[in-house]
Coordinates of C-alpha atoms in Angstrom, one line a residue:
M1 CA -28.9 -114.0 -122.9
S2 CA -26.8 -115.7 -120.2
P3 CA -27.5 -115.1 -116.6
E4 CA -24.5 -113.1 -116.1
S5 CA -25.2 -110.4 -118.9
R6 CA -28.9 -110.4 -117.5
A7 CA -27.7 -109.5 -114.1
Q8 CA -25.3 -106.8 -115.5
A9 CA -28.2 -105.3 -117.5
I10 CA -30.6 -105.4 -114.5
A11 CA -27.8 -103.6 -112.3
A12 CA -27.1 -100.9 -114.9
A13 CA -30.9 -100.2 -115.6
T14 CA -31.4 -99.9 -111.6
I15 CA -28.5 -97.4 -111.4
L16 CA -29.8 -95.4 -114.2
I17 CA -33.3 -95.3 -113.1
C18 CA -32.2 -94.3 -109.5
A19 CA -29.7 -91.8 -110.9
G20 CA -32.5 -90.4 -113.3
L21 CA -35.0 -90.0 -110.2
V22 CA -32.1 -88.2 -108.2
I23 CA -31.4 -85.9 -111.0
Y24 CA -35.0 -85.1 -111.8
F25 CA -35.7 -84.1 -108.0
L26 CA -32.2 -82.5 -107.6
P27 CA -33.5 -78.8 -108.3
T28 CA -36.3 -79.2 -106.0
L29 CA -34.1 -80.8 -103.3
V30 CA -31.4 -78.3 -103.5
L31 CA -34.0 -75.2 -103.5
W32 CA -35.4 -76.7 -100.4
I33 CA -32.1 -77.3 -98.6
G34 CA -31.0 -73.6 -99.8
S35 CA -33.8 -72.1 -98.1
Y36 CA -31.9 -73.1 -94.9
S37 CA -28.1 -72.9 -96.0
P38 CA -27.2 -71.9 -99.6
A39 CA -23.7 -73.5 -98.8
L40 CA -25.4 -76.7 -97.8
A41 CA -27.4 -76.8 -100.9
V42 CA -24.2 -76.4 -102.9
I43 CA -22.7 -79.5 -100.9
A44 CA -25.8 -81.7 -101.3
G45 CA -25.8 -81.0 -105.0
A46 CA -22.3 -81.7 -105.6
A47 CA -22.4 -84.8 -103.4
L48 CA -25.6 -86.0 -105.2
L49 CA -24.0 -85.4 -108.8
L50 CA -20.7 -86.9 -107.9
G51 CA -22.5 -90.0 -106.4
F52 CA -23.6 -90.9 -109.7
F53 CA -20.2 -91.2 -111.0
A54 CA -18.9 -92.8 -107.8
I55 CA -21.5 -95.8 -108.2
F56 CA -20.1 -96.6 -111.6
W57 CA -16.4 -95.9 -110.4
L58 CA -17.1 -98.3 -107.6
R59 CA -19.0 -100.9 -109.9
A60 CA -15.9 -100.9 -112.2
H61 CA -13.4 -101.2 -109.4
Y62 CA -15.5 -104.3 -108.2
Q63 CA -15.5 -105.8 -111.6
R64 CA -11.8 -105.3 -112.2
G65 CA -11.2 -107.0 -108.8
R66 CA -13.2 -110.0 -109.8
G67 CA -11.1 -110.4 -113.0
K68 CA -13.8 -109.4 -115.5

């Protein structure tokens, strides 16, 4: 395994583990925020879910910029 592919695998694993933790705790977090403001809970939930896709989009954008 080349160092570059190993770094990519580590980055992908890190992103997936962090996203898994966020998704696992998302219902608890949204319910906790929802006790203060339901609208804020919706915004927080949407932001966390969209953040998962934004990370992959940013990473792809960065990789394209480097010519890979």
